[in-house]
Coordinates of C-alpha atoms and ligand atoms in Angstrom, one line a residue:
M393 CA 29.2 -14.6 -20.4
R394 CA 26.3 -17.0 -19.4
D395 CA 27.0 -20.0 -17.2
H396 CA 25.1 -22.6 -19.2
V397 CA 23.1 -22.7 -22.5
T398 CA 21.5 -25.4 -24.7
A399 CA 20.9 -25.0 -28.5
F400 CA 19.2 -27.4 -30.9
A401 CA 19.6 -27.5 -34.7
P402 CA 17.5 -29.8 -36.9
G403 CA 18.6 -32.0 -39.8
R404 CA 16.7 -31.5 -43.1
V405 CA 14.9 -33.4 -45.8
N406 CA 15.1 -31.9 -49.3
L407 CA 11.8 -32.4 -51.1
I408 CA 13.3 -31.5 -54.5
G409 CA 16.1 -29.4 -55.9
E410 CA 19.3 -31.4 -55.6
H411 CA 22.8 -30.2 -56.5
T412 CA 21.3 -26.8 -57.4
D413 CA 22.5 -24.8 -54.3
Y414 CA 26.1 -24.3 -55.5
N415 CA 24.7 -23.5 -58.9
D416 CA 22.7 -20.4 -57.8
G417 CA 19.6 -22.5 -58.4
L418 CA 16.4 -23.4 -56.5
A419 CA 15.6 -26.0 -53.8
L420 CA 12.6 -26.9 -51.6
P421 CA 13.9 -28.4 -48.3
F422 CA 12.4 -28.5 -44.8
A423 CA 13.8 -28.9 -41.3
I424 CA 12.9 -32.1 -39.6
D425 CA 12.3 -32.9 -35.9
T426 CA 15.5 -34.8 -35.3
G427 CA 18.8 -33.0 -35.1
V428 CA 21.8 -32.1 -32.8
T429 CA 21.7 -30.6 -29.3
V430 CA 24.7 -28.8 -27.9
E431 CA 24.9 -28.0 -24.2
A432 CA 27.6 -25.5 -23.3
W433 CA 29.0 -24.4 -19.9
A434 CA 31.4 -21.6 -19.3
L435 CA 35.0 -22.6 -18.3
P436 CA 37.6 -20.2 -16.9
G437 CA 40.5 -19.6 -19.4
D438 CA 40.9 -20.5 -23.0
R439 CA 40.2 -24.3 -23.0
I440 CA 37.5 -25.9 -25.0
E441 CA 36.5 -29.4 -23.9
A442 CA 34.1 -31.1 -26.2
L443 CA 32.3 -34.4 -25.7
A444 CA 30.5 -36.2 -28.4
A445 CA 28.1 -38.1 -26.1
D446 CA 26.8 -40.6 -28.7
L447 CA 30.3 -41.5 -29.8
D448 CA 31.8 -41.4 -26.3
A449 CA 34.7 -39.4 -27.7
S450 CA 36.2 -36.2 -26.6
D451 CA 38.5 -33.3 -27.7
V452 CA 40.4 -30.6 -26.0
F453 CA 41.9 -27.5 -27.7
P454 CA 42.6 -23.8 -27.0
A455 CA 39.7 -21.5 -28.1
S456 CA 42.2 -18.9 -29.4
H457 CA 44.1 -21.4 -31.6
P458 CA 42.0 -24.3 -32.9
A459 CA 44.2 -26.5 -35.0
P460 CA 42.7 -28.6 -37.9
A461 CA 41.4 -32.1 -37.0
S462 CA 39.3 -34.8 -38.7
G463 CA 35.8 -36.3 -38.2
W464 CA 33.4 -34.6 -35.8
R465 CA 36.3 -32.7 -34.2
A466 CA 36.8 -30.7 -37.4
F467 CA 33.4 -29.2 -37.0
V468 CA 33.9 -28.2 -33.3
R469 CA 37.3 -26.6 -34.0
G470 CA 35.9 -25.1 -37.2
A471 CA 33.0 -23.5 -35.4
V472 CA 35.3 -21.9 -32.9
G473 CA 37.8 -20.8 -35.7
E474 CA 35.2 -19.4 -38.0
L475 CA 33.4 -17.5 -35.3
A476 CA 36.7 -15.8 -34.4
R477 CA 37.3 -15.1 -38.0
A478 CA 33.9 -13.4 -38.2
G479 CA 34.9 -11.1 -35.2
L480 CA 33.1 -13.3 -32.7
P481 CA 35.9 -14.8 -30.5
V482 CA 34.7 -17.3 -27.9
A483 CA 36.1 -18.0 -24.4
G484 CA 36.7 -21.4 -22.7
A485 CA 33.8 -23.8 -22.6
R486 CA 32.7 -27.3 -22.0
L487 CA 30.5 -28.6 -24.8
K488 CA 28.3 -31.7 -24.8
I489 CA 27.1 -32.8 -28.2
D490 CA 24.1 -35.2 -28.6
G491 CA 22.5 -36.2 -31.9
T492 CA 19.2 -37.8 -32.9
V493 CA 19.8 -37.4 -36.6
P494 CA 21.8 -40.3 -38.0
R495 CA 25.3 -39.4 -39.3
G496 CA 26.3 -39.8 -42.9
A497 CA 22.7 -40.5 -43.8
G498 CA 21.9 -37.6 -46.2
L499 CA 19.8 -35.9 -43.5
S500 CA 22.4 -33.1 -42.8
S501 CA 23.8 -34.2 -39.5
S502 CA 26.9 -32.1 -40.2
A503 CA 24.9 -28.9 -40.8
A504 CA 22.9 -29.6 -37.7
L505 CA 26.1 -29.9 -35.8
E506 CA 27.6 -26.7 -37.1
V507 CA 24.5 -24.7 -36.5
A508 CA 23.9 -26.0 -33.0
L509 CA 27.6 -25.4 -32.1
C510 CA 27.5 -21.8 -33.4
L511 CA 24.2 -20.9 -31.7
A512 CA 25.4 -22.4 -28.4
L513 CA 28.7 -20.6 -28.5
I514 CA 27.2 -17.2 -29.6
E515 CA 24.6 -17.4 -26.8
L516 CA 27.1 -18.6 -24.1
N517 CA 29.5 -15.7 -24.9
E518 CA 26.6 -13.2 -25.3
L519 CA 27.9 -12.2 -28.7
P520 CA 25.8 -10.3 -31.3
A521 CA 24.1 -13.0 -33.4
P522 CA 24.6 -12.6 -37.1
D523 CA 21.4 -12.8 -39.2
R524 CA 20.4 -16.3 -40.4
R525 CA 21.9 -15.9 -43.9
A526 CA 25.2 -14.7 -42.5
L527 CA 25.2 -17.5 -40.0
A528 CA 24.4 -20.1 -42.8
R529 CA 27.5 -18.8 -44.7
L530 CA 29.7 -19.0 -41.6
C531 CA 28.5 -22.6 -41.0
S532 CA 29.2 -23.6 -44.6
R533 CA 32.7 -22.2 -44.3
I534 CA 33.2 -24.7 -41.4
E535 CA 32.3 -27.5 -43.8
N536 CA 34.3 -26.1 -46.7
E537 CA 37.5 -25.2 -44.9
W538 CA 37.7 -27.5 -41.9
A539 CA 35.9 -30.6 -43.2
D540 CA 37.0 -30.5 -46.9
A541 CA 33.5 -30.8 -48.2
N542 CA 32.8 -28.2 -50.8
T543 CA 29.1 -28.1 -50.1
G544 CA 26.6 -25.3 -50.7
L545 CA 24.2 -23.5 -48.4
L546 CA 21.1 -25.9 -48.7
D547 CA 21.5 -27.7 -45.4
Q548 CA 22.5 -24.7 -43.2
L549 CA 19.7 -22.5 -44.5
A550 CA 17.1 -25.3 -44.1
S551 CA 18.3 -26.0 -40.5
L552 CA 18.3 -22.3 -39.6
C553 CA 15.1 -21.1 -41.4
G554 CA 12.9 -24.2 -40.8
K555 CA 9.2 -23.5 -40.2
S556 CA 6.6 -26.0 -38.9
G557 CA 4.2 -27.1 -41.6
S558 CA 6.1 -25.6 -44.5
A559 CA 8.8 -26.4 -46.9
L560 CA 11.2 -23.6 -47.8
L561 CA 11.6 -22.4 -51.4
I562 CA 15.2 -21.2 -51.5
D563 CA 16.6 -19.1 -54.3
F564 CA 20.3 -19.5 -53.9
R565 CA 21.1 -16.6 -56.2
S566 CA 19.2 -14.0 -54.0
L567 CA 19.2 -16.2 -50.8
D568 CA 15.5 -15.4 -50.7
V569 CA 13.6 -18.0 -48.5
R570 CA 9.8 -18.3 -48.9
A571 CA 7.7 -20.7 -46.9
V572 CA 5.5 -23.0 -49.0
P573 CA 2.8 -24.8 -46.9
L574 CA 3.3 -28.5 -47.2
E575 CA -0.3 -29.7 -47.3
L576 CA -0.1 -33.4 -48.1
R577 CA -3.8 -34.3 -48.0
G578 CA -3.3 -37.6 -46.3
F579 CA -0.2 -38.5 -48.4
R580 CA 3.0 -39.1 -46.3
L581 CA 6.7 -38.3 -46.9
V582 CA 9.0 -41.0 -45.6
T583 CA 12.7 -41.6 -45.6
L584 CA 14.4 -45.0 -45.9
D585 CA 18.0 -45.8 -45.2
S586 CA 19.9 -47.2 -48.2
G587 CA 22.3 -48.7 -45.6
E588 CA 25.2 -47.1 -47.3
Q589 CA 27.0 -44.3 -45.4
H590 CA 28.2 -41.3 -47.3
A591 CA 30.6 -38.4 -46.5
N592 CA 30.6 -35.4 -48.8
A593 CA 34.3 -34.9 -48.5
D594 CA 35.2 -38.4 -49.8
S595 CA 32.4 -39.0 -52.3
G596 CA 32.2 -37.7 -55.9
Y597 CA 30.6 -34.5 -54.5
N598 CA 33.6 -32.2 -54.9
Q599 CA 34.1 -33.6 -58.4
R600 CA 30.5 -32.8 -59.4
R601 CA 31.0 -29.3 -58.1
A602 CA 34.2 -28.9 -60.2
E603 CA 32.4 -30.3 -63.3
C604 CA 29.7 -27.6 -62.9
A605 CA 32.4 -24.9 -62.6
R606 CA 34.1 -26.3 -65.7
A607 CA 30.7 -26.2 -67.6
C608 CA 30.3 -22.5 -66.7
E609 CA 33.8 -21.7 -67.9
M610 CA 33.1 -23.4 -71.3
L611 CA 29.8 -21.6 -71.6
H612 CA 31.2 -18.2 -70.4
V613 CA 28.6 -17.8 -67.7
D614 CA 28.9 -17.1 -64.0
S615 CA 26.6 -19.9 -63.0
L616 CA 24.4 -22.7 -64.4
R617 CA 21.4 -20.5 -63.5
D618 CA 22.1 -18.6 -66.6
V619 CA 22.1 -21.7 -68.9
T620 CA 19.3 -23.1 -71.0
L621 CA 18.8 -26.8 -71.9
A622 CA 19.9 -26.1 -75.4
M623 CA 23.2 -24.5 -74.2
A624 CA 23.7 -27.4 -71.7
R625 CA 23.4 -30.0 -74.5
E626 CA 26.2 -28.4 -76.5
L627 CA 28.8 -29.3 -73.9
P628 CA 30.9 -32.4 -74.1
D629 CA 30.0 -35.5 -72.0
P630 CA 29.8 -35.7 -69.0
L631 CA 29.4 -31.9 -68.6
A632 CA 26.3 -31.8 -70.9
R633 CA 24.6 -34.3 -68.6
R634 CA 25.6 -32.5 -65.4
A635 CA 24.4 -29.2 -66.7
T636 CA 21.2 -30.7 -68.0
H637 CA 20.4 -32.1 -64.6
V638 CA 20.9 -28.7 -62.9
V639 CA 18.8 -26.8 -65.4
S640 CA 16.0 -29.3 -65.5
E641 CA 16.0 -29.7 -61.7
N642 CA 15.4 -25.9 -61.2
D643 CA 12.3 -26.3 -63.4
R644 CA 11.2 -29.3 -61.4
V645 CA 11.4 -27.2 -58.2
R646 CA 9.2 -24.5 -59.7
E647 CA 6.7 -27.2 -60.9
A648 CA 6.8 -28.9 -57.4
V649 CA 5.8 -25.6 -55.8
A650 CA 2.9 -25.2 -58.3
A651 CA 1.8 -28.8 -57.7
L652 CA 1.7 -28.2 -53.9
E653 CA -0.2 -25.0 -54.4
R654 CA -2.9 -26.7 -56.4
G655 CA -2.9 -29.8 -54.1
D656 CA -1.8 -32.2 -56.8
L657 CA 0.2 -34.8 -54.9
P658 CA 0.4 -37.3 -57.7
A659 CA 2.1 -34.6 -59.8
L660 CA 4.5 -34.0 -57.0
G661 CA 5.3 -37.7 -57.0
G662 CA 6.0 -37.7 -60.7
L663 CA 8.5 -34.8 -60.2
L664 CA 10.3 -36.8 -57.4
D665 CA 10.6 -39.7 -59.9
A666 CA 11.9 -37.4 -62.6
S667 CA 14.4 -35.8 -60.2
H668 CA 15.6 -39.3 -59.3
A669 CA 16.1 -40.3 -63.0
S670 CA 18.0 -37.1 -63.6
L671 CA 20.3 -37.6 -60.6
C672 CA 20.9 -41.2 -61.5
D673 CA 21.4 -40.9 -65.3
D674 CA 22.7 -37.4 -65.8
Y675 CA 24.3 -36.5 -62.5
D676 CA 25.6 -40.1 -61.7
V677 CA 25.2 -39.9 -57.9
S678 CA 23.3 -43.1 -57.4
T679 CA 24.6 -46.4 -56.2
P680 CA 23.1 -50.0 -56.2
A681 CA 22.1 -49.6 -52.6
V682 CA 20.3 -46.3 -53.3
E683 CA 18.5 -47.9 -56.3
A684 CA 17.4 -50.8 -54.1
A685 CA 16.0 -48.5 -51.5
V686 CA 14.1 -46.4 -54.1
S687 CA 12.6 -49.6 -55.6
R688 CA 11.5 -50.8 -52.1
L689 CA 9.6 -47.5 -51.6
R690 CA 8.0 -47.8 -55.1
D691 CA 7.1 -51.4 -54.3
A692 CA 5.5 -50.2 -51.1
G693 CA 3.2 -48.0 -53.2
A694 CA 5.1 -44.7 -53.3
V695 CA 3.8 -42.4 -56.1
G696 CA 7.3 -40.9 -56.3
A697 CA 10.7 -41.7 -54.7
R698 CA 14.2 -40.4 -55.1
I699 CA 17.8 -40.2 -53.9
M700 CA 18.3 -37.3 -51.5
G701 CA 21.1 -34.9 -50.5
G702 CA 24.6 -35.3 -52.0
G703 CA 24.0 -38.9 -53.1
F704 CA 26.3 -41.8 -53.1
G705 CA 24.3 -43.5 -50.3
G706 CA 22.3 -42.1 -47.4
H707 CA 18.5 -42.0 -47.0
V708 CA 16.1 -41.9 -49.9
L709 CA 12.7 -40.0 -49.9
G710 CA 9.3 -41.4 -50.9
L711 CA 5.8 -40.0 -51.2
L712 CA 3.2 -42.5 -50.1
P713 CA -0.5 -42.2 -50.9
P714 CA -3.1 -42.3 -48.1
D715 CA -3.8 -46.0 -48.5
A716 CA -0.2 -47.3 -48.5
P717 CA 1.2 -48.3 -45.0
V718 CA 4.6 -46.9 -44.0
P719 CA 7.2 -49.7 -44.5
E720 CA 8.5 -50.9 -41.1
D721 CA 12.0 -49.4 -41.4
A722 CA 10.9 -46.2 -43.1
V723 CA 10.4 -43.0 -41.0
E724 CA 7.7 -40.5 -41.7
V725 CA 9.0 -36.9 -41.9
R726 CA 7.3 -33.6 -41.4
P727 CA 8.5 -30.0 -41.5
G728 CA 9.5 -28.7 -38.0
P729 CA 10.8 -25.5 -36.6
G730 CA 14.3 -24.2 -37.3
A731 CA 17.4 -24.0 -35.1
R732 CA 17.0 -22.3 -31.7
V733 CA 18.5 -21.6 -28.3
V734 CA 16.5 -23.9 -26.0
S735 CA 17.6 -22.5 -22.7
Ligands
GLA323 C1 24.7 -32.0 -49.7 C2 25.3 -30.7 -49.5 C3 24.3 -29.6 -50.0 C4 23.7 -29.9 -51.4 C5 23.2 -31.3 -51.4 C6 22.8 -31.7 -52.8 O1 23.6 -32.2 -48.8 O2 25.6 -30.4 -48.2 O3 25.0 -28.3 -50.0 O4 24.6 -29.5 -52.4 O5 24.2 -32.2 -51.0 O6 21.6 -31.0 -53.2

C-alpha cells in the first residue's frame, strides 16, 4: 500500500461517430486537457472518506460494502464496488476529487471521474492494473450499474487511450483503437456550451439504446453494424430513423478519417454538419438550446458544427476556418494525453 497518490483522467471531445459505440460501430474521439484529478491517501481500516472539492460535499462508506447512492457519490462507491468485483479489493482511503471539466456538459466528466478514481485506487493499493480495454469496461459498469446510465465505451476508451496530437479511431466491435493525426492546418476545433445541462440517466439516452436493441431484434441481427441503409429503411418509424442514423454515422466516421488523411478540412466540416442533421432529424437528440448554440457557431463562420455526446443539451462542437476568430465564450480544444498516475 502506498501512502499517497494522484491520478488524472481527461474528458473527451468526439469529433464524429455519435451513438455508434453501443451499436458496435465506429467513432473518432480525442482526450482533452481538462479532466478530473483524484488524490488518494491510505487510511487504516475499511473506511473510505471522499471529498468532492468543487462541490464542497463529502461521503463516507465502508470499502468492503459500498451501498448504492446518487449523484457523484454513485461513481465513488461504484468504483470501489466494481474494483472488488473484478478481484481488486481496496482498503480504507481518503479521496479528494477535483475537476476542471464542466459537469453534465457532454465532455465526459463522469468517465473522467470513474477513470481517475480507478487509477488512483489501483495505484494506492498497489494492485495489478488491468489493461486499458478491461479498465474501460470496468469503468462503464460503474456508469451502467451504479449511475443508471446505460452508456457505451466511447468516453472511457477516449479518456484512457488519449494521445497528444491525435484523434482515436475506435472500432467498438473489435475494440481496436488507432491514432489518426489531427492536422488541422490552421483550422480550429471549438466547443460552445448550449447552457442546458444533461444527465445520461435522465435523458432519452436509455430509450434510444432500447430502440436500437428493438431494431436489431426486428432485423434478426446482433448489432446495427450488420445493417445496411436499405434494411434500416424497412423498419417502422421511429426505428427506421434511429437505425439510419447509426448506419450513416459509421460511414461518416470512415469519410472523416479519409478527409483528415488528405488534409481536406472543409470536407470534414461538411461531415460534422451531416452528422448534426442526422442526430437532430433521425436520432431526435437535439433541443432548442443545442440548435441555438450550433447556429451561433455557424454564424461565427464555422465550416461545420454539431451536437456532441449523448445529446439533449451539453456542449456543441464547431470547426472554424483559419480566418474566423474564436467566439468569446467558445473554448478551443486539442487532443491531449490519456489518463495517468501523476505521482
Ligand atoms: C454519451 C455516452 C457514450 C456515447 C455518447 C453518444 O457520451 O456516455 O457512451 O454513447 O453519449 O455517442
